[in-house]
CSV table of C-alpha atoms in Angstrom, one decimal:
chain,number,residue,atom,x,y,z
G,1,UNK,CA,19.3,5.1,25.9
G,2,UNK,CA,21.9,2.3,26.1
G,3,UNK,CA,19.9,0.1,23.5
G,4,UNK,CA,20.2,2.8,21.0
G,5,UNK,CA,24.1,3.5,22.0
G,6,UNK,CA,25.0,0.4,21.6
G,7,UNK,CA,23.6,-0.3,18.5
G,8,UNK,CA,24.8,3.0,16.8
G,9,UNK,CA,28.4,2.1,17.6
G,10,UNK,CA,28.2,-1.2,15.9
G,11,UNK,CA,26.5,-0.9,13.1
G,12,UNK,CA,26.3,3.2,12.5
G,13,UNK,CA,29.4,4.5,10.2
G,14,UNK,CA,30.8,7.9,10.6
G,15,UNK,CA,31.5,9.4,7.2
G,16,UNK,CA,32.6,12.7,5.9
G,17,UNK,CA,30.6,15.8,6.3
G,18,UNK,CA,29.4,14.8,9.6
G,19,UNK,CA,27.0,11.8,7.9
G,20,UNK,CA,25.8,9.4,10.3
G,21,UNK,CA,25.1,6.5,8.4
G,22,UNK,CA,22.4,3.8,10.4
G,23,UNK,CA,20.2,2.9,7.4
G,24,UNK,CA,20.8,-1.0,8.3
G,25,UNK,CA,18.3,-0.2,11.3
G,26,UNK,CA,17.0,3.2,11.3
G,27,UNK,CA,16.0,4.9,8.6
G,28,UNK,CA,16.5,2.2,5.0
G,29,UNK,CA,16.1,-0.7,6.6
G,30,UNK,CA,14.3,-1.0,9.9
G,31,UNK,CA,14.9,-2.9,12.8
G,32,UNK,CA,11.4,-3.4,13.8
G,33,UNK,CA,11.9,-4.6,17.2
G,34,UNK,CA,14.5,-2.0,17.7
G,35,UNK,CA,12.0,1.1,16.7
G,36,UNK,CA,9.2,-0.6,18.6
G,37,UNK,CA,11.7,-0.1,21.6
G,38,UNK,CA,12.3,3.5,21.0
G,39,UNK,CA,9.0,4.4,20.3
G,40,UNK,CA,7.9,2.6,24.2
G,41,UNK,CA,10.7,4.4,26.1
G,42,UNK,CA,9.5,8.1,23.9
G,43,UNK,CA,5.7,6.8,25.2
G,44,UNK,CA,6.7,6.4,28.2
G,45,UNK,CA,8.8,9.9,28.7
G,46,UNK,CA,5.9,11.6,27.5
G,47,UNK,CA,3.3,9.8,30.1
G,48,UNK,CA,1.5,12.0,31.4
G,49,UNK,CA,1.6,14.9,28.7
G,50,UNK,CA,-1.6,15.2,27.9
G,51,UNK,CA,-0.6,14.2,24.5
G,52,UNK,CA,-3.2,13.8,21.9
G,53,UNK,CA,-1.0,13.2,18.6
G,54,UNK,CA,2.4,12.4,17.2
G,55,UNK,CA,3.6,14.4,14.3
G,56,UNK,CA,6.1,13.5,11.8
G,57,UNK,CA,7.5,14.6,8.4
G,58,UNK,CA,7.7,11.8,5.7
G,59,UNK,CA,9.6,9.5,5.0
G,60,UNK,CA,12.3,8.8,7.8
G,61,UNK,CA,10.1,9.7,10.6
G,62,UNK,CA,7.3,7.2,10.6
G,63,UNK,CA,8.5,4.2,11.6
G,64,UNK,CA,9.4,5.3,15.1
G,65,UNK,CA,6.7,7.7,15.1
G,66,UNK,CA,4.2,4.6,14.0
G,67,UNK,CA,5.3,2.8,17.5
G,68,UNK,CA,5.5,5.7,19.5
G,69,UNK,CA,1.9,6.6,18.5
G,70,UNK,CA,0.9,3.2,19.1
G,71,UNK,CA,2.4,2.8,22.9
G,72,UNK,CA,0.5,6.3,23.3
G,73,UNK,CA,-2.5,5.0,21.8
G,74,UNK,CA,-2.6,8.1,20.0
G,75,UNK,CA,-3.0,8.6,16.0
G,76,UNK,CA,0.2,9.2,14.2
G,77,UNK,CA,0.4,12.1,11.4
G,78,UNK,CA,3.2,12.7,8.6
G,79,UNK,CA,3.5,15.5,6.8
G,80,UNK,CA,4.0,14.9,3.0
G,81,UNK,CA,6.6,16.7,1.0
G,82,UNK,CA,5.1,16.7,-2.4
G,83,UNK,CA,2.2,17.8,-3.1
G,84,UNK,CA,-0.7,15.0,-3.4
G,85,UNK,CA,-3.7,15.6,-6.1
G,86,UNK,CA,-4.9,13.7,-3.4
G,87,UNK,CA,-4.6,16.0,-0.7
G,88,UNK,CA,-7.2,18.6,-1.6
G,89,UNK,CA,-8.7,20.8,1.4
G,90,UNK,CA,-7.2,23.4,3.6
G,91,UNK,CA,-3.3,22.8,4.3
G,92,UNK,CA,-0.6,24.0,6.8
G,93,UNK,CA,2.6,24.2,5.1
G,94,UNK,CA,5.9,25.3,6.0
G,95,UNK,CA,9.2,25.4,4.2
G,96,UNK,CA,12.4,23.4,5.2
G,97,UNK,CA,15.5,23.6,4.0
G,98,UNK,CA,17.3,19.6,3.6
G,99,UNK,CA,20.9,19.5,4.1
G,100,UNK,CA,21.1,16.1,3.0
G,101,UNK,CA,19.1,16.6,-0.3
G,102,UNK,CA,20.7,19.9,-0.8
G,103,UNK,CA,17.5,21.9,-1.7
G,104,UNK,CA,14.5,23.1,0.2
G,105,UNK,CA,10.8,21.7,-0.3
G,106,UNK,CA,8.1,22.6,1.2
G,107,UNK,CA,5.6,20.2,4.0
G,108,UNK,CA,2.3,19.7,4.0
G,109,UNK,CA,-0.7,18.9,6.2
G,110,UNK,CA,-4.4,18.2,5.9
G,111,UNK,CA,-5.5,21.1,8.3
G,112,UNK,CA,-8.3,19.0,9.7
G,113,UNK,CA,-6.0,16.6,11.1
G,114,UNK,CA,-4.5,19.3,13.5
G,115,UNK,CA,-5.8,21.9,15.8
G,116,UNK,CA,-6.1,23.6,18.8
G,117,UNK,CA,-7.5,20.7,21.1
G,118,UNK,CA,-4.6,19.0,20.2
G,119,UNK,CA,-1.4,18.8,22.3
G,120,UNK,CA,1.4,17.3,19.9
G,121,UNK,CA,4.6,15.1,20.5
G,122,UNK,CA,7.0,15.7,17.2
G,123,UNK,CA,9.1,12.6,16.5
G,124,UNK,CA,12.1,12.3,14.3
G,125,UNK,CA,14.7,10.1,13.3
G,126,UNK,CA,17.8,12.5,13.2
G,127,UNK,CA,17.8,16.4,15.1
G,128,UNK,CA,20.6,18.2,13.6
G,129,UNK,CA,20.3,21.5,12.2
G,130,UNK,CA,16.7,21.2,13.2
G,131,UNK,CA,15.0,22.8,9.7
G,132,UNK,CA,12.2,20.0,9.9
G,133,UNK,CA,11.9,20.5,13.5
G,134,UNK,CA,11.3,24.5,12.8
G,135,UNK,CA,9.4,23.2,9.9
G,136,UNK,CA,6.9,20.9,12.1
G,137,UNK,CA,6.5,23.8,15.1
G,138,UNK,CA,5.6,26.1,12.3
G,139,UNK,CA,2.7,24.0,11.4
G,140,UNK,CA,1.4,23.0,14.8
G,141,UNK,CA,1.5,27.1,15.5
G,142,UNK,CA,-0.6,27.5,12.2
G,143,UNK,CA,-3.1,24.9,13.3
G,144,UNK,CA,-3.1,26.4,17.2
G,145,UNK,CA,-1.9,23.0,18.4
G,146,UNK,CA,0.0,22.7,21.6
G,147,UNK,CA,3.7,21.5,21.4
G,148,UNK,CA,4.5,18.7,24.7
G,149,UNK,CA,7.9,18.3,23.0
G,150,UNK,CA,10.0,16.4,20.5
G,151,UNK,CA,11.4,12.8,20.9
G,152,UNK,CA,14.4,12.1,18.5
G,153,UNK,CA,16.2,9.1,18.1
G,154,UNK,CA,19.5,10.7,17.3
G,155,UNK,CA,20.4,14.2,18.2
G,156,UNK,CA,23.6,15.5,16.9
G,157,UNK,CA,24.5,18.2,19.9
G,158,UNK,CA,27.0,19.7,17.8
G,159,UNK,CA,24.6,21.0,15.9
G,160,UNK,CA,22.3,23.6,16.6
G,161,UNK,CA,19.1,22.5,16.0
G,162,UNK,CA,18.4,20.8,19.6
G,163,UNK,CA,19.7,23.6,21.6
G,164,UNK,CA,17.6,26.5,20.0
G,165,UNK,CA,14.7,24.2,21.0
G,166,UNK,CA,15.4,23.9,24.2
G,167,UNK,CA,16.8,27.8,24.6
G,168,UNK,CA,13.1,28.5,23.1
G,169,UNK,CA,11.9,26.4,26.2
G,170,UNK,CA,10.5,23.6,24.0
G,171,UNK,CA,10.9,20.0,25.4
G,172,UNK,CA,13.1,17.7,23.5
G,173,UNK,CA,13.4,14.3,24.4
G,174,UNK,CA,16.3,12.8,22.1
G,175,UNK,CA,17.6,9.0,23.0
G,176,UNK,CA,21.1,9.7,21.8
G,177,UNK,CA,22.8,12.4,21.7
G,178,UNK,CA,25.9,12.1,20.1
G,179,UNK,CA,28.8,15.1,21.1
G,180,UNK,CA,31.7,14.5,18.6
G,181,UNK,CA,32.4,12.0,15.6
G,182,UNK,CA,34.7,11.1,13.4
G,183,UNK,CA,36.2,8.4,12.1
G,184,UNK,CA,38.1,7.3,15.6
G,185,UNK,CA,34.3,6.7,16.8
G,186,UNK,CA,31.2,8.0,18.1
G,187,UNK,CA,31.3,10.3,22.1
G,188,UNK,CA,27.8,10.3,23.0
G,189,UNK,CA,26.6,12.8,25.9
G,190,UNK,CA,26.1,11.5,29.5
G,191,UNK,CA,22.7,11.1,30.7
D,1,UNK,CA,-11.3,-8.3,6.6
D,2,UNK,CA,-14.3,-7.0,8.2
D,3,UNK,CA,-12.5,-4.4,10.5
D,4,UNK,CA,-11.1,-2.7,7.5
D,5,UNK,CA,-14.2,-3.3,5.2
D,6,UNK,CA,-16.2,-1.1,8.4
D,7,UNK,CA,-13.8,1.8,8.3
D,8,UNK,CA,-13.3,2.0,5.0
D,9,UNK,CA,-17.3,2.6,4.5
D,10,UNK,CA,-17.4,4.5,7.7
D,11,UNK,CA,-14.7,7.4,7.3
D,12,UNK,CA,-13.4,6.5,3.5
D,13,UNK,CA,-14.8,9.1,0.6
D,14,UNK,CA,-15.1,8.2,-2.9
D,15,UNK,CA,-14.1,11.0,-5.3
D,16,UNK,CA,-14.0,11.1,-8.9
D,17,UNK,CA,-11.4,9.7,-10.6
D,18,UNK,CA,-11.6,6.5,-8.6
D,19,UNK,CA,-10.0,8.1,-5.9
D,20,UNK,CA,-10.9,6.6,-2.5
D,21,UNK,CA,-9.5,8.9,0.4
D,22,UNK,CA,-8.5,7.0,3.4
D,23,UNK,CA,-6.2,9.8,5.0
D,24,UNK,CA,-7.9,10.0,8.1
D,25,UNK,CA,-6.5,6.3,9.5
D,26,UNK,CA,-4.8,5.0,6.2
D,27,UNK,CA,-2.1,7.0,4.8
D,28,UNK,CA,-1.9,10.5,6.2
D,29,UNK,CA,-3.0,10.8,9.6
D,30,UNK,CA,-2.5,6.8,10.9
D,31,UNK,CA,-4.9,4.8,13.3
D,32,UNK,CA,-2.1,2.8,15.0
D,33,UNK,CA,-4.0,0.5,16.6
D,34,UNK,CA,-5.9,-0.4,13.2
D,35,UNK,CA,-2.7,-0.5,11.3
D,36,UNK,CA,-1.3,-2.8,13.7
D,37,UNK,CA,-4.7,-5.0,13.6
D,38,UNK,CA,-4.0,-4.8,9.4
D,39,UNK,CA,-0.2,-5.4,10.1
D,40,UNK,CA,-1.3,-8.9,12.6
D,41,UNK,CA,-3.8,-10.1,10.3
D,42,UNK,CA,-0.9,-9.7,7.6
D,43,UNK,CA,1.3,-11.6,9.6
D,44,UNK,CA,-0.9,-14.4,10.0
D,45,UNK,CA,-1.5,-15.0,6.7
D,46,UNK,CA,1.8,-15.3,5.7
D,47,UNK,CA,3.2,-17.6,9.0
D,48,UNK,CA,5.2,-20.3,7.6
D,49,UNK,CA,5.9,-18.8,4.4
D,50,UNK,CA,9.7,-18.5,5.4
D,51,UNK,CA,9.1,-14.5,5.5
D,52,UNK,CA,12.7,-12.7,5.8
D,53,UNK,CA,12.3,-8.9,5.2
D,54,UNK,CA,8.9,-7.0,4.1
D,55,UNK,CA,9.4,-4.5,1.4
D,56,UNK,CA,7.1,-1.5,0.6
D,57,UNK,CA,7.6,1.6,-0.9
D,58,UNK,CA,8.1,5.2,0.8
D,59,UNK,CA,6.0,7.0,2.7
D,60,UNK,CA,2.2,5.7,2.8
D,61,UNK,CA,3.0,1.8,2.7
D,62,UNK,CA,6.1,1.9,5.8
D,63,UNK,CA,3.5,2.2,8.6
D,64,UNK,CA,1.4,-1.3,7.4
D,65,UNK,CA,5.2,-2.4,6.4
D,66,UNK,CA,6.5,-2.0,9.9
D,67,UNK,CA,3.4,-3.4,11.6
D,68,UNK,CA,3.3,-6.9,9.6
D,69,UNK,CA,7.5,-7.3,9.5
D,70,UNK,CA,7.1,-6.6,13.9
D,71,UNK,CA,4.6,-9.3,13.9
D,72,UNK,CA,6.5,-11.4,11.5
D,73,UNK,CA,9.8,-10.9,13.8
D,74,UNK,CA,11.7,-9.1,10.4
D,75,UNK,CA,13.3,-6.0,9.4
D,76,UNK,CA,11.0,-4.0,7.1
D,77,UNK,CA,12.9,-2.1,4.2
D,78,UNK,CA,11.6,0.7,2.5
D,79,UNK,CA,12.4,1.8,-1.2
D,80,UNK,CA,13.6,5.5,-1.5
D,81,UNK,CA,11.6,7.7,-4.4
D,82,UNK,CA,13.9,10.5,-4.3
D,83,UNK,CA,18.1,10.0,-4.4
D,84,UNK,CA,19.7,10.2,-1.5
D,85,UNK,CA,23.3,11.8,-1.4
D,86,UNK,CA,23.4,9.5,1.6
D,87,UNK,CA,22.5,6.2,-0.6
D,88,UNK,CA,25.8,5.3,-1.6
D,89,UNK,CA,27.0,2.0,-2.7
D,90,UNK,CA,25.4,-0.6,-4.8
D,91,UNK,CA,21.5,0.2,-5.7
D,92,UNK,CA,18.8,-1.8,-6.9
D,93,UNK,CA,16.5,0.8,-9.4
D,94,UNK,CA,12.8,0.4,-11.0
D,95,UNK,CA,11.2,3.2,-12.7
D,96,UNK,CA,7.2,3.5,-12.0
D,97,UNK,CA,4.5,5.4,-13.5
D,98,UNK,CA,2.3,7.3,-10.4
D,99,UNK,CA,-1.0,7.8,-11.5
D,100,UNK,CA,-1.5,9.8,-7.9
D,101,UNK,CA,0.9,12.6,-8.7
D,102,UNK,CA,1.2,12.5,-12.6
D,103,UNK,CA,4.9,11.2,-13.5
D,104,UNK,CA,7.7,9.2,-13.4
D,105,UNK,CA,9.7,8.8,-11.0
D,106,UNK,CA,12.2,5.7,-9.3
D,107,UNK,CA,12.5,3.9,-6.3
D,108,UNK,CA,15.8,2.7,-5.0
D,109,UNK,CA,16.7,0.5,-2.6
D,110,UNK,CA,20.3,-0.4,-1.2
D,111,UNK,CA,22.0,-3.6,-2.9
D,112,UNK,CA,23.3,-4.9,0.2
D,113,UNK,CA,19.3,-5.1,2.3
D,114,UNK,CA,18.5,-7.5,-0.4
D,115,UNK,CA,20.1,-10.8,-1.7
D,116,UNK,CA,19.6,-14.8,-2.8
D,117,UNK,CA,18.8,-15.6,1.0
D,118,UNK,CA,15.5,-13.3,1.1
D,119,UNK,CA,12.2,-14.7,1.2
D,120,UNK,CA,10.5,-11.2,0.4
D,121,UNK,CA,6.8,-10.4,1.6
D,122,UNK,CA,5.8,-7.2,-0.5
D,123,UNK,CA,3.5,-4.9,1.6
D,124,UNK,CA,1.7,-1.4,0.4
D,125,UNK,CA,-1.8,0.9,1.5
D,126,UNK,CA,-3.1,0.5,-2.1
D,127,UNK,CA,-2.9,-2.0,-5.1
D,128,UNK,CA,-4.5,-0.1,-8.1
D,129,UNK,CA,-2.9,0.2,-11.6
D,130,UNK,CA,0.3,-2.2,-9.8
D,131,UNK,CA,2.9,0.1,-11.1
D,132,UNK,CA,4.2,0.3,-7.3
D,133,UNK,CA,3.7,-3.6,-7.3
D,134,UNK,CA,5.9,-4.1,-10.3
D,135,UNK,CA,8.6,-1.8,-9.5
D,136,UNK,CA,8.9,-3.6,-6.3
D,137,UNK,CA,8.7,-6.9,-8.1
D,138,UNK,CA,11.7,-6.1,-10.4
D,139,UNK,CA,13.6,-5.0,-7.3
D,140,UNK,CA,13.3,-8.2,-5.7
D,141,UNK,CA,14.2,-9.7,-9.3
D,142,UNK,CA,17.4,-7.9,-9.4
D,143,UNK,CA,18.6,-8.8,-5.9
D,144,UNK,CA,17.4,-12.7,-7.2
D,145,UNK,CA,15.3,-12.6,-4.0
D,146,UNK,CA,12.4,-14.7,-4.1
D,147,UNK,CA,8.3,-13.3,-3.4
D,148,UNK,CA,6.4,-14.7,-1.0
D,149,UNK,CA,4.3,-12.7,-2.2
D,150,UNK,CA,2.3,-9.4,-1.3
D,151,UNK,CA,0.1,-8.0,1.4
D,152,UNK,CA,-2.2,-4.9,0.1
D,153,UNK,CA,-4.7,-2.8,2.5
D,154,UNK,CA,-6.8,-2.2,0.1
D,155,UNK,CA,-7.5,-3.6,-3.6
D,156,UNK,CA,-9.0,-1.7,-6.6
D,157,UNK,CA,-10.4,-5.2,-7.7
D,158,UNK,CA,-11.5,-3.1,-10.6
D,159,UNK,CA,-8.5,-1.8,-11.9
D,160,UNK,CA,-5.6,-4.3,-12.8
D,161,UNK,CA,-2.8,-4.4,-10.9
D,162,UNK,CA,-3.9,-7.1,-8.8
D,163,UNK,CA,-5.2,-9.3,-11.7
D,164,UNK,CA,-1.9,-9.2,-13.1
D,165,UNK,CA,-0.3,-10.5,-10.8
D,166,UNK,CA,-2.3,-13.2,-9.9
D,167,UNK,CA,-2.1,-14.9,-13.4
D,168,UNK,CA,1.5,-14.5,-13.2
D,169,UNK,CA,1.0,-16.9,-10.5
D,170,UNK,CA,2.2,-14.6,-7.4
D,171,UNK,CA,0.1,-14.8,-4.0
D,172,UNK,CA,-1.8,-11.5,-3.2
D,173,UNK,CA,-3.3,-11.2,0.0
D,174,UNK,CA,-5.6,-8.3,0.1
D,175,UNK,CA,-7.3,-7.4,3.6
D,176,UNK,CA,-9.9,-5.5,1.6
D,177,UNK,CA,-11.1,-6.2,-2.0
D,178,UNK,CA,-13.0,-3.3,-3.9
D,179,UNK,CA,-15.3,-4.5,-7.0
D,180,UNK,CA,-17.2,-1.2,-7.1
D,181,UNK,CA,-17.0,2.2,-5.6
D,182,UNK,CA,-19.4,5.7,-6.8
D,183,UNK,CA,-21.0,8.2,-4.8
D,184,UNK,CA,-23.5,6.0,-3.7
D,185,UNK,CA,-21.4,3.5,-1.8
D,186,UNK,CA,-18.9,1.0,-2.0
D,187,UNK,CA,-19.2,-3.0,-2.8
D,188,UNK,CA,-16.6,-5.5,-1.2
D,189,UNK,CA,-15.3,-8.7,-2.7
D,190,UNK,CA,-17.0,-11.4,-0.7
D,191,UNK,CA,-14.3,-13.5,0.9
């Protein structure tokens, strides 16, 4: 999506360890016009699918999934990685490792928010390694939910996380997908 | 706000403890096209109060956040509650007490999303206790932002937070105002 491209390159910073810096838009601060755009063109790829509900993990996630629910007009749900006294009931939970927070922790969702009538579009910010992707499946398999795909804003194809989804025949849907970095700039992979 | 006040009495439960559970459109599984409504009527209230960013705290307040700062034309910014090693730079800390989950904890926000030239509107799900609302407050302080003051989904009138802050002569716009709540039913602030 040339929107997205565009704006990575100018205000995204490459930094060691294969960090993609866009919190000035994406996922600290938010451009809200910007996510409202990416969450219409992930409605609009998914027209059609039959689907019922957008999934998410906190925090990152639910600003795009937010619009992207909304152009649907579907409810948005994020899973919750502490544990709420508030959240009492039957739970699906899965563990995920973080790369960036260097430990794992475990998500969480209200099982009656998610079952098998439900056909599911899981929405990201970032697909790398994909651990909250696995993470997110997990818990729509618990539940007996149908997967229509993923939508991502940013994949990073040189890591694995987007291409054992689609080797396991899962849609992904990402808007950028970015094949090399480094400090010399950003290659992103032909549509 | 009479939409809110409906669904509140409709699918909210009050729980001992003072808890009122609003996950099933509020703050765990989202009703877009309410929180959009909520987000509007936020918007409205504040026109012409020289808005330039809305602030809230991760996760449950960013989908109302993102809502209002679309219809106010803003970025929305979110504070962090757990430390990124991707936050580097200059931060902006507050500690707050969580009554919800039992401790401590701090919210962080990058020094450069907020500065002298920000007219702040401070957004969240809930206004209870106000521990969120202060941290938030001091936040704003640090960057010598200026409040134009907050939008809250729903009040606790009967609890403090938003008392507080009133007779410190901030604005509080809450789109729903709870005097009384027991297993027996709920009573809204008249307008």
């Amino acid at each position: 999506m040339e929107l997205l491209e565009r704006r990575i390159r100018q205000d995204g910073t490459v930094l060691p360890g294969n960090i993609l810096k866009v919190d000035s838009f994406l996922n600290h601060q938010l451009d809200t016009a910007l996510l409202d755009a990416l969450g219409a063109e992930l409605a609009r790829r998914y027209a059609g699918a039959g689907v019922t509900k957008v999934l998410t993990v906190e925090a990152s996630g639910i600003a795009v999934a937010c619009f992207a629910a909304r152009h649907l007009g579907v409810p948005a749900l994020f899973a919750k990685k502490a544990k709420s006294h508030n959240l009492n009931g039957a739970v699906l939970v899965a563990r995920v490792h973080s790369y960036t927070y260097g430990r794992d922790y475990e998500i969480t969702v209200a099982a009656r928010f998610l079952g098998p009538d439900d056909r599911v579009l899981i929405v990201d910010d970032f697909l790398a390694n994909g651990q909250a992707a696995q993470g997110l499946l997990a818990i729509c398999r618990q539940a007996g939910a149908a997967v229509a795909g993923f939508g991502i804003c940013i994949e990073k194809g040189f890591q694995p996380g987007g291409g054992a989804l689609r080797a396991a025949g899962v849609r992904v849907e990402s808007l950028a997908i970015i094949d090399r970095m480094d400090e010399n700039g950003i290659v992103f992979r032909k549509a």
